[in-house]
Coordinates of C-alpha atoms and ligand atoms in Angstrom, one line a residue:
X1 CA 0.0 0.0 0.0
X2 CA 2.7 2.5 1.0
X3 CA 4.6 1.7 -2.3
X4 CA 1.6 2.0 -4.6
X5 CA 1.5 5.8 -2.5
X6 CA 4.5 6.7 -2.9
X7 CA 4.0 5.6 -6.6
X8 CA 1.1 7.1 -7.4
X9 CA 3.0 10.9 -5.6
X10 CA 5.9 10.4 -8.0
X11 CA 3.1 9.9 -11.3
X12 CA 1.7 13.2 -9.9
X13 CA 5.0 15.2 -9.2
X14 CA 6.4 14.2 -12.4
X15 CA 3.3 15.2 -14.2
X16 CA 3.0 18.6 -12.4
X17 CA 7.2 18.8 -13.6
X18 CA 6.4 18.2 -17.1
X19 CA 3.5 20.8 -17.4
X20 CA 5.7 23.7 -15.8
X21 CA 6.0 26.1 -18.4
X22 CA 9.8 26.8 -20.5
X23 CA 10.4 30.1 -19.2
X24 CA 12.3 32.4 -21.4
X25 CA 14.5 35.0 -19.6
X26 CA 14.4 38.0 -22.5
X27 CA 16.8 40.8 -20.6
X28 CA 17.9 43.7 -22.3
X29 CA 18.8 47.5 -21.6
X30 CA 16.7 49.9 -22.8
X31 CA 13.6 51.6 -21.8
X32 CA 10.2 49.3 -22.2
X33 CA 8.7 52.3 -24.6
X34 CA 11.3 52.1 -26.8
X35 CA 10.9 50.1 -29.9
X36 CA 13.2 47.4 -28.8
X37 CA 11.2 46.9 -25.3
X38 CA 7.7 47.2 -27.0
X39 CA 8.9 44.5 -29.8
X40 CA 10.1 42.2 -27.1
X41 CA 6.8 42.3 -25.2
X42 CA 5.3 41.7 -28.6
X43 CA 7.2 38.5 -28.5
X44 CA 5.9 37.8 -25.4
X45 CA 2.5 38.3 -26.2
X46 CA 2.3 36.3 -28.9
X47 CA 4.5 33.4 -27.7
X48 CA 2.3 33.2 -24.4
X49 CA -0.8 33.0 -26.5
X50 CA -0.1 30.7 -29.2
X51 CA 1.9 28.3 -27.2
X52 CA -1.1 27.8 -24.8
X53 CA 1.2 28.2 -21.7
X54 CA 3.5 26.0 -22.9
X55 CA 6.3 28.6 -23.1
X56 CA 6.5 31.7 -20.8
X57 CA 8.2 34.9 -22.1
X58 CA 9.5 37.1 -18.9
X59 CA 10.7 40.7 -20.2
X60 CA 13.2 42.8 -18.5
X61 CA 13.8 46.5 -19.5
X62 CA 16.1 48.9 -18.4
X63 CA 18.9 46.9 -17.1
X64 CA 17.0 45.5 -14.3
X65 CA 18.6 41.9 -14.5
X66 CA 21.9 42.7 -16.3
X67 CA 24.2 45.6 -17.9
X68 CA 25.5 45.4 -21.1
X69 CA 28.5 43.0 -21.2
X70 CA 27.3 40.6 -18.1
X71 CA 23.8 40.2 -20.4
X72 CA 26.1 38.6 -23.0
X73 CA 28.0 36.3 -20.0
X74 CA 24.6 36.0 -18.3
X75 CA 23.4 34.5 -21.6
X76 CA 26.3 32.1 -22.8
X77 CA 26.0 30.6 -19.6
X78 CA 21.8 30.1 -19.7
X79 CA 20.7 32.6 -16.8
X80 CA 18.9 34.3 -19.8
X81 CA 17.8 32.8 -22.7
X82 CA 17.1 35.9 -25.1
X83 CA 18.9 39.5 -25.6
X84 CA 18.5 41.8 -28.0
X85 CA 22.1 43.8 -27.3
X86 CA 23.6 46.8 -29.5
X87 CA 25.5 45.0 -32.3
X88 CA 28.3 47.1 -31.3
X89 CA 28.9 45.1 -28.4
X90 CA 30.0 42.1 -30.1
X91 CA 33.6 43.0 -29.9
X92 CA 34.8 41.9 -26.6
X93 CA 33.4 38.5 -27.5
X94 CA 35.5 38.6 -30.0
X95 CA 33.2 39.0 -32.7
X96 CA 34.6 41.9 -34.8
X97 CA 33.5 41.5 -38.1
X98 CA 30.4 42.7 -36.7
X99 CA 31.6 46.1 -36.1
X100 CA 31.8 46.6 -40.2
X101 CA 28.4 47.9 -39.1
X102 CA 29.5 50.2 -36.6
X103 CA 31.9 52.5 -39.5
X104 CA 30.6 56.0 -39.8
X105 CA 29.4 56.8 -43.0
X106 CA 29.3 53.3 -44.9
X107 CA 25.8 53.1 -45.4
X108 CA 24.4 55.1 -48.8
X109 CA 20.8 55.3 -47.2
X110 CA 18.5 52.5 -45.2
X111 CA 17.7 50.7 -48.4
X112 CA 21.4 49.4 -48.5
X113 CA 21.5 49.1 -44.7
X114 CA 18.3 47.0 -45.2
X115 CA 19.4 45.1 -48.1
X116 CA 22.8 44.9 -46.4
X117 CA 21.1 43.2 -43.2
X118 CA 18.6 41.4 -44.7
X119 CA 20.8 40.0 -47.5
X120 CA 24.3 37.8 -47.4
X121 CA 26.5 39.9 -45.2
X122 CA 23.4 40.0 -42.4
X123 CA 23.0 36.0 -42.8
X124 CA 27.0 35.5 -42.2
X125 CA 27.6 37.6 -39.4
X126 CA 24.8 35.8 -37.8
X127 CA 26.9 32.6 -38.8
X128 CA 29.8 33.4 -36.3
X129 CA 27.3 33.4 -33.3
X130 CA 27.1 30.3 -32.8
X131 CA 30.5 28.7 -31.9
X132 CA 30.2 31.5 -29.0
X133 CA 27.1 29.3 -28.0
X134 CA 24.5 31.8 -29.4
X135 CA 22.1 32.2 -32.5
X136 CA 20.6 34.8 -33.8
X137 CA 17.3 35.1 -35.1
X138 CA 16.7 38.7 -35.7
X139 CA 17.6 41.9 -36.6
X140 CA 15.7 45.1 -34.7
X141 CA 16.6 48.5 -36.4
X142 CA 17.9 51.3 -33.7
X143 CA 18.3 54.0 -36.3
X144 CA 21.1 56.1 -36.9
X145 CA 23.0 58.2 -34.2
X146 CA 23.2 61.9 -33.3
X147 CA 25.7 63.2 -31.5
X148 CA 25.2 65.0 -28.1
X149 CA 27.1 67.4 -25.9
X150 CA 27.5 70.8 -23.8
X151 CA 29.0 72.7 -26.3
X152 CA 27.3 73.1 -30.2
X153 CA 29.8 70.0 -32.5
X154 CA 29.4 71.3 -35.9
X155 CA 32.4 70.4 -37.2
X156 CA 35.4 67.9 -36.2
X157 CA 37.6 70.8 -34.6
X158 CA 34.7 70.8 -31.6
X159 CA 35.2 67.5 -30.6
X160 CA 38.8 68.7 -29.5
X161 CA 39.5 66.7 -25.9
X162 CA 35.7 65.9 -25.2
X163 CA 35.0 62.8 -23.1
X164 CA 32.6 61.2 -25.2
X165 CA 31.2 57.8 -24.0
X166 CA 30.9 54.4 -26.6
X167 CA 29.6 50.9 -26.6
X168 CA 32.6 48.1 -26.5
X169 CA 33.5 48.9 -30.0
X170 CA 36.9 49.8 -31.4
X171 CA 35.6 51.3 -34.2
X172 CA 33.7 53.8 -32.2
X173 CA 36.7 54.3 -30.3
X174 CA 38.6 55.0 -33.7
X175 CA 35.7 57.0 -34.9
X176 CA 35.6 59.6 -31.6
X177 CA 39.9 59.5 -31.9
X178 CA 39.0 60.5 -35.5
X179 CA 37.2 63.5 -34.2
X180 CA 39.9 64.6 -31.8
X181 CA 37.6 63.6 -29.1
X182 CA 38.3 61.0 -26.0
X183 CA 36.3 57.5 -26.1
X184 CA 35.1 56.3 -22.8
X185 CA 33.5 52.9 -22.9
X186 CA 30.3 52.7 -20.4
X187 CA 27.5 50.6 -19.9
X188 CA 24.4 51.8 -21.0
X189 CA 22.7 52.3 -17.4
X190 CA 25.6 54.6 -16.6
X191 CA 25.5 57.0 -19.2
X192 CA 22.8 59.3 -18.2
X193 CA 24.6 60.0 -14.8
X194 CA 27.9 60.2 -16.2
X195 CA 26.6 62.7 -18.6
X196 CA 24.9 64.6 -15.5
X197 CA 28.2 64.9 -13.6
X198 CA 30.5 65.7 -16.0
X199 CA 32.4 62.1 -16.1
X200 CA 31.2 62.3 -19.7
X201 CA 30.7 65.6 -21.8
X202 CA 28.9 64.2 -24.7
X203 CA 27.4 60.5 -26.3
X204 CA 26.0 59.1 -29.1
X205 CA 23.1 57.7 -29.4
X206 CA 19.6 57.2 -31.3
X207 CA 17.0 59.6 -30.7
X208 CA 14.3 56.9 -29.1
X209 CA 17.3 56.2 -26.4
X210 CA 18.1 60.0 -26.1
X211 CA 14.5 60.8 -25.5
X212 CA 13.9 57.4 -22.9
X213 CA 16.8 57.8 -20.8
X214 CA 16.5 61.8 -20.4
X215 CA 19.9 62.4 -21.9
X216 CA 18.5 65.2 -23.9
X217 CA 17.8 66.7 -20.2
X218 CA 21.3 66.5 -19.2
X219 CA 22.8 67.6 -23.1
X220 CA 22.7 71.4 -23.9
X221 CA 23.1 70.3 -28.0
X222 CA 22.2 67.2 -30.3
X223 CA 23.1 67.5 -34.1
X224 CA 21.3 65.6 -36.2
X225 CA 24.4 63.8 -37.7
X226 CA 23.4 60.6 -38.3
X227 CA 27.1 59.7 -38.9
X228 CA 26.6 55.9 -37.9
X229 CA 24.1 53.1 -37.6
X230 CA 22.9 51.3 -34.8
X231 CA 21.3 48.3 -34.8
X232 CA 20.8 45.2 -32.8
X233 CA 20.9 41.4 -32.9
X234 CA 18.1 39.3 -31.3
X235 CA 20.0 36.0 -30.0
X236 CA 19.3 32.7 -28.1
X237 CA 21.5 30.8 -26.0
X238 CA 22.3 27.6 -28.9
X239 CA 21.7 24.7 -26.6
X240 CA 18.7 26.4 -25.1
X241 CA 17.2 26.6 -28.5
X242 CA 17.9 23.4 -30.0
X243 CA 16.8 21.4 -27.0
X244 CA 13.0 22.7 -27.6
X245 CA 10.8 20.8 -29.3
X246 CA 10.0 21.8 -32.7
X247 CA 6.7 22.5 -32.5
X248 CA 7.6 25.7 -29.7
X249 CA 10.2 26.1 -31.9
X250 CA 8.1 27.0 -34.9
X251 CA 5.7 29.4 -32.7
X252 CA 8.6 30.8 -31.6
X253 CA 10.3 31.7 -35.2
X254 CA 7.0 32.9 -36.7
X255 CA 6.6 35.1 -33.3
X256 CA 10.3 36.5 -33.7
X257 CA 9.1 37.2 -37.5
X258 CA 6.1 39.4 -36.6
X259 CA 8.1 41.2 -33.6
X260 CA 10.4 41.7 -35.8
X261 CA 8.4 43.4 -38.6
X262 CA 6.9 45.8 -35.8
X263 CA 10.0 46.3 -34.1
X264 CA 11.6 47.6 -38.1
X265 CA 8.3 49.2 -38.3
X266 CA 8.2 51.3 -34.9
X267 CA 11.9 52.4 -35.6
X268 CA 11.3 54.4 -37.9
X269 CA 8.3 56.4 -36.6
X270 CA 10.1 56.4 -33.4
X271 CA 13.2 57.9 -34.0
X272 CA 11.3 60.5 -35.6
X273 CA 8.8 61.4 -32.9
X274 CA 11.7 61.0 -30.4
X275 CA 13.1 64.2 -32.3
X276 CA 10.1 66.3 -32.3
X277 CA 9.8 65.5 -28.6
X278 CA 13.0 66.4 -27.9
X279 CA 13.0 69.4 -29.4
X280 CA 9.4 70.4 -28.3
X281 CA 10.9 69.8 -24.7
X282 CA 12.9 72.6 -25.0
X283 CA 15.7 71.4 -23.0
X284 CA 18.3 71.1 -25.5
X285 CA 19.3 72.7 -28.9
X286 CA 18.4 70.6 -31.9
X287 CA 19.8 71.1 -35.4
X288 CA 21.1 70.2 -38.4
X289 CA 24.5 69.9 -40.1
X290 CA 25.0 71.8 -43.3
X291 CA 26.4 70.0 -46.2
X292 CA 29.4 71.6 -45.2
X293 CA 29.9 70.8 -41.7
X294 CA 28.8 67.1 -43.1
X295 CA 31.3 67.0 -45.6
X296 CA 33.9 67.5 -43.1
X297 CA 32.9 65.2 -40.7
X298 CA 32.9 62.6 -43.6
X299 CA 36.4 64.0 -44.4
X300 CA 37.9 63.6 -41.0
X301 CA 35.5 60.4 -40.4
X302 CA 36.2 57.4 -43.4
X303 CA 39.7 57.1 -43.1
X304 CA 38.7 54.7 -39.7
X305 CA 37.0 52.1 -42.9
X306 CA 41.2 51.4 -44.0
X307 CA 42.2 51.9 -40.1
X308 CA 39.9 49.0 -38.8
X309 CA 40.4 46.9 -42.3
X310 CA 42.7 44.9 -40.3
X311 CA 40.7 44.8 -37.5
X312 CA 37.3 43.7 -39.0
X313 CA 38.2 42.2 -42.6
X314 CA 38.5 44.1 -46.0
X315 CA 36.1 41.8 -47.4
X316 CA 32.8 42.5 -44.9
X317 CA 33.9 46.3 -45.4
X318 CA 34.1 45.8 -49.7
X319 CA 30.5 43.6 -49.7
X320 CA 28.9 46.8 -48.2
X321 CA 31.3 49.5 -50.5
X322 CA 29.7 47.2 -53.1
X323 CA 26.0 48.0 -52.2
X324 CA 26.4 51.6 -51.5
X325 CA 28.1 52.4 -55.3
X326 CA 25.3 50.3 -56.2
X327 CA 22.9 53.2 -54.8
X328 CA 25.4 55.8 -56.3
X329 CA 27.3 56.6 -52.9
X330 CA 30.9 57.8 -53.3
X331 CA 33.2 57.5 -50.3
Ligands
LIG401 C1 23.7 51.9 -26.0 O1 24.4 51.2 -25.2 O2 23.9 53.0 -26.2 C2 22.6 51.2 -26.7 O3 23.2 50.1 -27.4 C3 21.5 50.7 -25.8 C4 20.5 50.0 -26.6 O4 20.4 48.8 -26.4 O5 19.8 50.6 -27.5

């Protein structure tokens, strides 16, 4: 009798065990109004629903459960199973072909960036994820960056000794050297108060992360440079994501495929509304370089493509020179 108890207790445990849900850990760093954090509770949504509890999707914005490099440990090692980091902060992983997308000026417009992303030079880079133990399933747009600081930066000669803070990426390290100004890498969740006291003087970022985090508040200027991209990878831990069955699997992909269209979607109204709210805030000077001041940023700005050649690989840097002539773009 006992035995047939304790029998029938273990039936019931183990049946309890296999209906817990697979709970998915999605941690990243930005705001949750942003159109990263609204994409990855789209995700969430979705995958909750359609999976019929089978799979539970637990968002956190804003740092909450990591910064920006210990997300990337945090998810090699399966204390999170989805991120959605800058791909700028591939580097210390030793990932640098993906900074190719971090050089100032290579794009022509979004169509190459798009085609570039979307086409053979997206689907490689992915490639090298996973012998770190990571795929990636996604790209989410971030927009291009304007530059911020204390003083008006119209043209190189302002940058002259600024502390400006980077992501982990030595090509925005060579990019601010390039400017006369001096790179400071910081986590994401420490910018706005090393703006506010001075550790920083300036940044660059997109205008949804300007407007989220207050930096505009703590910024007197922001030019509208759009000098660089910024973009970011959505990625698994491997093992995580090959151990599901492939029916979740499936949900999960076709999920990731609609976030993904909204997320593309909302970045582009986003980092335009972010602009008219900044400026409507009246906190900070807004403008626009001239075709001047732009010319000489470009002029002091693509001689870091042949100084990071080495660095990243001619050939990533030639596959997107390729698609930017295609659009007529002369470097
Ligand atoms: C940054 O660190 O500036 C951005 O990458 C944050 C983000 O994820 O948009």
């Amino acid at each position: 009798m006992k035995s047939i108890l304790l029998a029938a207790l273990l039936l019931c445990a183990s049946s309890a065990w296999s209906q817990q849900p697979i709970v998915i850990k999605f941690s990243h760093v930005v705001a949750a109004n942003t159109p990263k954090g609204q994409a990855a509770e789209r995700f969430k949504q979705l995958v909750d629903e359609r999976s019929g509890g089978r799979v539970k999707v637990e968002v956190y914005a804003n740092s909450q459960l990591y910064k920006d490099k210990e997300e990337l440990e945090a998810l090699q090692i399966g204390a999170v199973q989805m991120l959605a980091p800058s791909i700028s902060k591939f580097g210390p992983l030793g990932l640098n072909a993906f900074e190719v997308l971090d050089l100032p000026y290579i794009f022509a417009n979004r169509t190459v960036l798009r085609r570039v992303i979307d086409g053979d030079v997206g689907q490689r880079l992915m490639k090298l994820l996973e012998p770190k133990g990571m795929i990636g399933l996604a790209y989410w747009d971030n927009g291009f960056k304007q530059m911020s600081a204390n003083k008006p930066l119209h043209l190189p000669a302002d940058f002259k000794g600024l502390k400006m803070r980077i992501k982990s990426s030595k090509v925005l390290d060579a990019q601010m050297r390039a400017l006369g100004a001096l790179p400071q890498v910081l986590a994401f969740s420490e910018v706005y108060q090393a703006l506010q006291t001075g550790v920083v003087d300036g940044a660059e970022n997109s205008s949804p992360n300007l407007l989220t985090q207050k930096f505009y508040e703590v910024q007197k200027y922001v030019a509208l440079s759009n000098h660089g991209y910024d973009g970011y990878a959505v990625i698994v831990n491997k093992k995580f994501w090959e151990g599901l069955p492939a029916d979740l699997r499936a949900i999960m992909e076709k999920a990731m495929k609609e976030a993904s269209d909204y997320e593309n979607a909302q970045s582009l109204i986003e980092n335009e509304e972010a602009i008219e709210k900044i400026r409507a805030s009246g906190k900070t000077q807004v403008y626009s370089l001239t075709a001047a001041e732009t010319a000489a940023w470009r002029r002091a700005l693509l001689p870091v493509h042949k100084s990071m050649e080495s660095r990243i690989g001619k050939e990533w840097i030639e596959a997107i020179y390729k698609e930017s002539a295609a659009a007529g773009y002369k470097f």
